[in-house]
mmCIF file of C-alpha atoms in Angstrom:
data_model
loop_
_atom_site.group_PDB
_atom_site.id
_atom_site.type_symbol
_atom_site.label_atom_id
_atom_site.label_comp_id
_atom_site.label_asym_id
_atom_site.label_seq_id
_atom_site.Cartn_x
_atom_site.Cartn_y
_atom_site.Cartn_z
ATOM 1 C CA MET X 1 2.820 -15.306 26.299
ATOM 2 C CA ARG X 2 7.008 -15.842 25.969
ATOM 3 C CA VAL X 3 6.026 -17.752 21.571
ATOM 4 C CA TYR X 4 4.318 -14.768 21.225
ATOM 5 C CA LEU X 5 6.667 -12.314 22.349
ATOM 6 C CA LEU X 6 9.544 -14.047 21.123
ATOM 7 C CA VAL X 7 7.461 -13.935 17.436
ATOM 8 C CA MET X 8 7.296 -10.265 18.036
ATOM 9 C CA PHE X 9 10.953 -9.327 19.393
ATOM 10 C CA LEU X 10 11.986 -11.303 15.955
ATOM 11 C CA PHE X 11 9.781 -9.679 14.018
ATOM 12 C CA LEU X 12 11.156 -6.308 15.216
ATOM 13 C CA THR X 13 14.818 -7.288 14.471
ATOM 14 C CA ALA X 14 14.280 -8.891 10.802
ATOM 15 C CA ALA X 15 15.293 -5.915 9.137
ATOM 16 C CA SER X 16 18.631 -6.382 10.637
ATOM 17 C CA ALA X 17 19.380 -9.302 9.016
ATOM 18 C CA PHE X 18 20.069 -7.851 5.720
ATOM 19 C CA GLY X 19 23.081 -5.965 7.162
ATOM 20 C CA GLU X 20 24.925 -9.163 8.130
ATOM 21 C CA THR X 21 27.088 -9.695 5.023
ATOM 22 C CA GLY X 22 30.448 -11.135 3.998
ATOM 23 C CA GLU X 23 32.975 -11.317 1.158
ATOM 24 C CA THR X 24 32.199 -15.654 1.656
ATOM 25 C CA GLY X 25 29.616 -16.381 -0.088
ATOM 26 C CA PRO X 26 25.642 -16.132 -0.111
ATOM 27 C CA VAL X 27 25.474 -19.301 1.751
ATOM 28 C CA ARG X 28 27.856 -18.088 4.575
ATOM 29 C CA ASN X 29 25.889 -15.632 6.919
ATOM 30 C CA PHE X 30 22.567 -14.866 7.535
ATOM 31 C CA GLY X 31 22.532 -11.571 5.484
ATOM 32 C CA GLY X 32 23.276 -13.726 2.179
ATOM 33 C CA TYR X 33 20.787 -16.570 2.902
ATOM 34 C CA ALA X 34 18.198 -14.370 3.358
ATOM 35 C CA ARG X 35 18.116 -12.516 0.106
ATOM 36 C CA LEU X 36 18.366 -15.862 -1.484
ATOM 37 C CA LEU X 37 15.359 -17.000 0.112
ATOM 38 C CA LEU X 38 13.489 -13.898 -0.513
ATOM 39 C CA GLU X 39 14.500 -14.262 -4.205
ATOM 40 C CA ARG X 40 13.508 -18.005 -4.624
ATOM 41 C CA HIS X 41 10.702 -19.050 -2.223
ATOM 42 C CA PRO X 42 7.694 -20.046 -4.400
ATOM 43 C CA ASP X 43 5.453 -18.148 -1.882
ATOM 44 C CA ILE X 44 6.793 -14.789 -2.566
ATOM 45 C CA GLN X 45 6.890 -15.282 -6.243
ATOM 46 C CA SER X 46 2.929 -16.492 -5.918
ATOM 47 C CA LEU X 47 1.858 -13.720 -4.055
ATOM 48 C CA ASP X 48 3.537 -11.588 -6.294
ATOM 49 C CA SER X 49 1.484 -12.888 -9.177
ATOM 50 C CA ALA X 50 -1.567 -12.378 -7.220
ATOM 51 C CA LEU X 51 -1.121 -9.282 -6.571
ATOM 52 C CA ALA X 52 -0.250 -7.860 -10.473
ATOM 53 C CA ALA X 53 -3.368 -9.541 -11.322
ATOM 54 C CA ALA X 54 -5.791 -7.967 -8.180
ATOM 55 C CA LYS X 55 -4.368 -4.562 -9.519
ATOM 56 C CA GLN X 56 -6.211 -4.943 -12.384
ATOM 57 C CA THR X 57 -9.909 -6.154 -11.045
ATOM 58 C CA PRO X 58 -10.456 -2.947 -9.673
ATOM 59 C CA ASP X 59 -10.951 -0.700 -12.477
ATOM 60 C CA PHE X 60 -13.318 -3.982 -13.955
ATOM 61 C CA ALA X 61 -15.598 -3.223 -11.423
ATOM 62 C CA HIS X 62 -16.003 -0.148 -11.178
ATOM 63 C CA SER X 63 -17.111 -0.500 -14.883
ATOM 64 C CA LEU X 64 -20.751 -0.834 -16.703
ATOM 65 C CA GLU X 65 -20.906 -4.367 -18.147
ATOM 66 C CA ASP X 66 -20.580 -4.704 -21.506
ATOM 67 C CA PRO X 67 -23.745 -3.703 -23.523
ATOM 68 C CA LEU X 68 -25.943 -5.270 -25.583
ATOM 69 C CA LEU X 69 -26.645 -5.347 -29.433
ATOM 70 C CA ARG X 70 -30.068 -7.734 -30.786
ATOM 71 C CA ILE X 71 -30.638 -7.644 -34.696
ATOM 72 C CA GLY X 72 -34.227 -9.333 -35.092
ATOM 73 C CA ALA X 73 -36.838 -8.882 -38.026
ATOM 74 C CA MET X 74 -40.483 -9.751 -37.694
ATOM 75 C CA ASN X 75 -43.356 -10.189 -40.042
ATOM 76 C CA VAL X 76 -41.203 -11.407 -42.926
ATOM 77 C CA PRO X 77 -43.065 -13.432 -45.810
ATOM 78 C CA TYR X 78 -41.154 -16.933 -45.136
ATOM 79 C CA ASP X 79 -41.959 -17.853 -49.185
ATOM 80 C CA SER X 80 -39.477 -14.455 -50.444
ATOM 81 C CA LEU X 81 -38.073 -13.326 -47.687
ATOM 82 C CA SER X 82 -38.581 -10.478 -48.934
ATOM 83 C CA PHE X 83 -38.709 -7.003 -46.473
ATOM 84 C CA ASN X 84 -41.313 -5.494 -48.992
ATOM 85 C CA GLN X 85 -43.367 -7.535 -49.806
ATOM 86 C CA GLU X 86 -45.578 -6.959 -46.374
ATOM 87 C CA GLY X 87 -46.655 -3.811 -45.100
ATOM 88 C CA MET X 88 -46.170 -5.247 -41.296
ATOM 89 C CA THR X 89 -42.379 -6.693 -41.868
ATOM 90 C CA GLN X 90 -39.763 -5.422 -39.005
ATOM 91 C CA LYS X 91 -36.734 -4.891 -39.040
ATOM 92 C CA GLN X 92 -35.221 -4.804 -35.299
ATOM 93 C CA ILE X 93 -32.216 -3.094 -34.080
ATOM 94 C CA MET X 94 -32.244 -3.247 -29.916
ATOM 95 C CA ILE X 95 -29.111 -2.022 -27.649
ATOM 96 C CA MET X 96 -29.738 -2.768 -24.038
ATOM 97 C CA GLN X 97 -27.338 -1.192 -21.191
ATOM 98 C CA LYS X 98 -27.426 -2.182 -18.099
ATOM 99 C CA PHE X 99 -27.074 0.830 -14.803
ATOM 100 C CA PRO X 100 -26.285 -0.622 -11.365
ATOM 101 C CA ALA X 101 -27.847 1.342 -8.872
ATOM 102 C CA PHE X 102 -26.548 4.303 -7.712
ATOM 103 C CA GLY X 103 -23.232 3.785 -5.302
ATOM 104 C CA LYS X 104 -22.744 0.711 -6.055
ATOM 105 C CA ARG X 105 -19.932 0.097 -9.082
ATOM 106 C CA GLY X 106 -18.291 2.696 -6.536
ATOM 107 C CA LEU X 107 -18.335 0.190 -3.030
ATOM 108 C CA ARG X 108 -17.188 -2.442 -6.355
ATOM 109 C CA ARG X 109 -14.257 -0.257 -6.710
ATOM 110 C CA LYS X 110 -13.633 0.057 -2.780
ATOM 111 C CA VAL X 111 -13.930 -3.687 -2.288
ATOM 112 C CA ALA X 112 -11.569 -4.786 -5.249
ATOM 113 C CA GLU X 113 -8.965 -1.843 -3.889
ATOM 114 C CA ASP X 114 -9.217 -3.491 -0.009
ATOM 115 C CA THR X 115 -8.251 -7.074 -2.061
ATOM 116 C CA VAL X 116 -5.338 -5.544 -3.386
ATOM 117 C CA GLU X 117 -3.894 -4.064 -0.910
ATOM 118 C CA MET X 118 -5.006 -6.609 1.431
ATOM 119 C CA THR X 119 -2.704 -9.079 -0.514
ATOM 120 C CA ALA X 120 -0.125 -6.680 -0.900
ATOM 121 C CA ALA X 121 0.286 -6.704 3.410
ATOM 122 C CA LEU X 122 0.547 -10.389 2.447
ATOM 123 C CA ILE X 123 3.761 -10.535 1.126
ATOM 124 C CA PRO X 124 5.621 -8.674 3.762
ATOM 125 C CA GLU X 125 3.542 -10.724 5.834
ATOM 126 C CA MET X 126 5.021 -13.829 4.120
ATOM 127 C CA ARG X 127 8.750 -12.305 4.182
ATOM 128 C CA LEU X 128 8.455 -11.326 7.861
ATOM 129 C CA GLU X 129 7.778 -15.350 8.551
ATOM 130 C CA LEU X 130 9.807 -16.643 6.275
ATOM 131 C CA LEU X 131 12.863 -14.618 8.080
ATOM 132 C CA GLU X 132 11.048 -15.937 11.358
ATOM 133 C CA LYS X 133 11.304 -19.724 10.520
ATOM 134 C CA ALA X 134 14.842 -18.929 9.171
ATOM 135 C CA ARG X 135 16.126 -17.069 11.957
ATOM 136 C CA VAL X 136 14.888 -19.688 14.662
ATOM 137 C CA THR X 137 16.343 -22.611 12.637
ATOM 138 C CA SER X 138 19.712 -20.713 11.985
ATOM 139 C CA TYR X 139 20.091 -20.465 15.545
ATOM 140 C CA GLN X 140 19.131 -23.562 16.494
ATOM 141 C CA LEU X 141 21.644 -24.718 14.021
ATOM 142 C CA LYS X 142 24.472 -22.791 15.783
ATOM 143 C CA TYR X 143 23.678 -24.016 18.819
ATOM 144 C CA PHE X 144 23.795 -27.766 17.701
ATOM 145 C CA GLN X 145 27.277 -26.800 16.171
ATOM 146 C CA LYS X 146 28.634 -25.292 19.356
ATOM 147 C CA ALA X 147 26.960 -28.766 21.505
ATOM 148 C CA ARG X 148 28.771 -31.257 19.049
ATOM 149 C CA ARG X 149 32.309 -28.852 19.632
ATOM 150 C CA ILE X 150 31.996 -29.058 22.897
ATOM 151 C CA ILE X 151 31.219 -33.268 23.169
ATOM 152 C CA VAL X 152 34.205 -33.813 20.691
ATOM 153 C CA GLU X 153 36.517 -31.524 23.375
ATOM 154 C CA ASN X 154 34.965 -33.589 26.351
ATOM 155 C CA GLN X 155 35.257 -37.575 24.534
ATOM 156 C CA ASP X 156 39.007 -36.111 23.665
ATOM 157 C CA ILE X 157 39.420 -35.620 27.647
ATOM 158 C CA LEU X 158 37.587 -38.530 28.306
ATOM 159 C CA ARG X 159 39.812 -40.252 25.989
ATOM 160 C CA SER X 160 43.129 -38.585 27.689
ATOM 161 C CA PHE X 161 41.768 -40.016 31.519
ATOM 162 C CA ILE X 162 40.874 -43.388 30.359
ATOM 163 C CA LYS X 163 45.150 -44.082 29.034
ATOM 164 C CA ILE X 164 45.621 -42.262 32.822
ATOM 165 C CA ALA X 165 43.212 -44.831 34.201
ATOM 166 C CA LEU X 166 44.456 -47.649 32.464
ATOM 167 C CA THR X 167 48.228 -46.882 32.757
ATOM 168 C CA LYS X 168 47.381 -46.654 36.654
ATOM 169 C CA TYR X 169 46.005 -49.699 36.797
ATOM 170 C CA SER X 170 48.417 -51.836 34.533
ATOM 171 C CA VAL X 171 50.700 -50.969 37.506
ATOM 172 C CA GLY X 172 48.175 -51.751 40.203
ATOM 173 C CA ARG X 173 47.604 -47.879 41.168
ATOM 174 C CA GLY X 174 44.477 -47.310 39.998
ATOM 175 C CA LEU X 175 40.151 -48.907 40.296
ATOM 176 C CA GLN X 176 39.049 -50.921 37.740
ATOM 177 C CA GLN X 177 36.123 -49.068 38.308
ATOM 178 C CA ASN X 178 37.559 -45.533 37.090
ATOM 179 C CA VAL X 179 38.654 -47.016 34.080
ATOM 180 C CA LEU X 180 34.457 -48.656 33.804
ATOM 181 C CA HIS X 181 32.981 -45.425 34.807
ATOM 182 C CA ALA X 182 35.537 -43.278 31.558
ATOM 183 C CA GLN X 183 34.510 -45.898 29.443
ATOM 184 C CA VAL X 184 30.652 -45.685 29.855
ATOM 185 C CA GLU X 185 30.727 -42.114 29.629
ATOM 186 C CA LEU X 186 32.567 -42.111 26.457
ATOM 187 C CA SER X 187 30.147 -44.241 24.945
ATOM 188 C CA SER X 188 27.241 -42.005 26.131
ATOM 189 C CA MET X 189 28.627 -39.343 24.901
ATOM 190 C CA SER X 190 28.817 -40.669 21.321
ATOM 191 C CA ASP X 191 25.327 -41.732 21.565
ATOM 192 C CA LEU X 192 24.383 -37.982 22.748
ATOM 193 C CA LEU X 193 27.160 -37.328 19.215
ATOM 194 C CA ASP X 194 24.649 -38.833 17.226
ATOM 195 C CA ARG X 195 21.844 -37.625 17.524
ATOM 196 C CA ILE X 196 23.446 -33.835 17.528
ATOM 197 C CA GLU X 197 24.738 -34.304 13.964
ATOM 198 C CA GLN X 198 20.913 -35.391 13.025
ATOM 199 C CA GLN X 199 19.659 -32.605 14.447
ATOM 200 C CA ILE X 200 22.230 -30.407 12.243
ATOM 201 C CA GLY X 201 21.637 -32.529 9.389
ATOM 202 C CA SER X 202 17.615 -31.423 9.821
ATOM 203 C CA ALA X 203 18.670 -27.977 10.984
ATOM 204 C CA GLY X 204 20.621 -27.381 7.419
ATOM 205 C CA ASN X 205 18.415 -29.597 5.563
ATOM 206 C CA MET X 206 15.610 -26.760 6.006
ATOM 207 C CA LEU X 207 17.597 -23.894 5.670
ATOM 208 C CA ALA X 208 18.072 -25.641 1.762
ATOM 209 C CA VAL X 209 14.447 -26.225 1.762
ATOM 210 C CA LEU X 210 13.625 -22.722 2.396
ATOM 211 C CA ALA X 211 16.177 -21.176 -0.098
ATOM 212 C CA GLU X 212 15.680 -23.880 -2.769
ATOM 213 C CA LEU X 213 19.359 -24.943 -2.275
ATOM 214 C CA PRO X 214 21.129 -28.047 -2.544
ATOM 215 C CA ILE X 215 20.419 -30.804 0.548
ATOM 216 C CA ASP X 216 23.805 -31.526 1.044
ATOM 217 C CA THR X 217 24.250 -27.728 1.435
ATOM 218 C CA ASP X 218 28.083 -27.278 3.734
ATOM 219 C CA TRP X 219 26.688 -24.942 7.493
ATOM 220 C CA SER X 220 29.964 -25.802 8.966
ATOM 221 C CA ASP X 221 31.191 -22.014 8.481
ATOM 222 C CA PHE X 222 27.263 -20.284 8.611
ATOM 223 C CA GLN X 223 27.492 -16.992 10.256
ATOM 224 C CA ILE X 224 24.830 -15.592 12.218
ATOM 225 C CA ALA X 225 25.120 -12.927 14.378
ATOM 226 C CA PRO X 226 23.490 -12.448 17.995
ATOM 227 C CA LEU X 227 20.179 -11.525 18.920
ATOM 228 C CA PRO X 228 20.231 -7.598 20.029
ATOM 229 C CA PRO X 229 19.182 -7.649 23.883
ATOM 230 C CA MET X 230 15.022 -7.149 24.355
ATOM 231 C CA THR X 231 14.354 -3.451 25.367
ATOM 232 C CA GLY X 232 11.352 -2.250 26.268
ATOM 233 C CA ASN X 233 8.210 -4.174 27.982
ATOM 234 C CA VAL X 234 5.215 -5.804 26.651
ATOM 235 C CA GLU X 235 3.076 -3.024 26.126
ATOM 236 C CA GLY X 236 5.551 -1.310 24.083
ATOM 237 C CA LEU X 237 6.105 -4.277 22.231
ATOM 238 C CA LEU X 238 3.034 -5.094 21.514
ATOM 239 C CA GLU X 239 1.863 -1.358 20.398
ATOM 240 C CA ASP X 240 5.056 -1.723 17.987
ATOM 241 C CA ALA X 241 3.711 -5.231 16.847
ATOM 242 C CA MET X 242 0.474 -3.608 15.995
ATOM 243 C CA GLY X 243 1.272 -0.766 14.517
ATOM 244 C CA LYS X 244 4.063 -2.305 12.032
ATOM 245 C CA ARG X 245 3.437 -5.477 11.761
ATOM 246 C CA PRO X 246 1.550 -5.561 8.293
ATOM 247 C CA LEU X 247 -0.457 -9.185 10.027
ATOM 248 C CA PHE X 248 -2.479 -6.559 11.605
ATOM 249 C CA GLY X 249 -3.273 -4.036 8.548
ATOM 250 C CA ASN X 250 -3.867 -6.683 6.746
ATOM 251 C CA LEU X 251 -6.966 -7.930 9.462
ATOM 252 C CA ARG X 252 -7.547 -4.085 9.632
ATOM 253 C CA THR X 253 -8.378 -3.800 5.336
ATOM 254 C CA LYS X 254 -10.181 -7.238 6.030
ATOM 255 C CA ILE X 255 -12.718 -5.923 8.144
ATOM 256 C CA ARG X 256 -13.275 -2.470 6.267
ATOM 257 C CA ARG X 257 -14.002 -4.890 2.989
ATOM 258 C CA ALA X 258 -16.401 -6.955 5.103
ATOM 259 C CA GLU X 259 -18.236 -3.751 5.746
ATOM 260 C CA ASP X 260 -18.212 -2.430 2.185
ATOM 261 C CA LYS X 261 -19.446 -6.266 1.185
ATOM 262 C CA THR X 262 -22.318 -5.953 3.749
ATOM 263 C CA LEU X 263 -23.509 -1.771 2.294
ATOM 264 C CA LEU X 264 -23.206 -3.355 -1.364
ATOM 265 C CA ALA X 265 -25.713 -6.128 -0.581
ATOM 266 C CA ARG X 266 -27.662 -4.039 0.476
ATOM 267 C CA LEU X 267 -27.634 -1.360 -2.001
#
């Protein structure tokens, strides 16, 4: 439930992503990065093409099948191939047109229009999913960057402590175990710093891949505004999500299309 609420909250705040602008470039802040992401991601481009193709189907689904024209001849003498030699010789022209049962053409159009609506709803849903993934990854990146700064500061403090402990120990006023303990802590922090650096690299690579940016993109100055405080209750969040999230509109249209297809099959 907590994960679901977080997703709903990120959805409700995704629109604010485009308000974060800066003068330092598109990858210096989340607003510029979000615009770049939605422009470049291949899934968005693929859905745009699918929607353009789906919009062509309602008129085609409502139209009649192409008429069939057949031209032939009967009882033509094979020796002369003359149409005037025998009285039974016939020339034939036949035009055929299929007409579906009453109401089928309208239902076919409705099914096709439902498909268009479903595809159209998938585009903003895909945008929200991409923004959610990018936003979560951005917060992870900022968290690990801050953790790295804190660890580096603590390392500097420990080095100063080790220097003082060594000085006291050299003049017989300190304990060797204090020096060893501080050196062990410094080594542990170095290992932790290595893991943090890997996490920073993974988060940066994920952001670069999503927006098709170079893997070596510099994220050191990347800025993202903090999430606004969550207000309201669970019921209110769920109601907003049901009314606003495109995914639920897509599912409602899918149910309606299934009902139309069932009625079409009966006809």
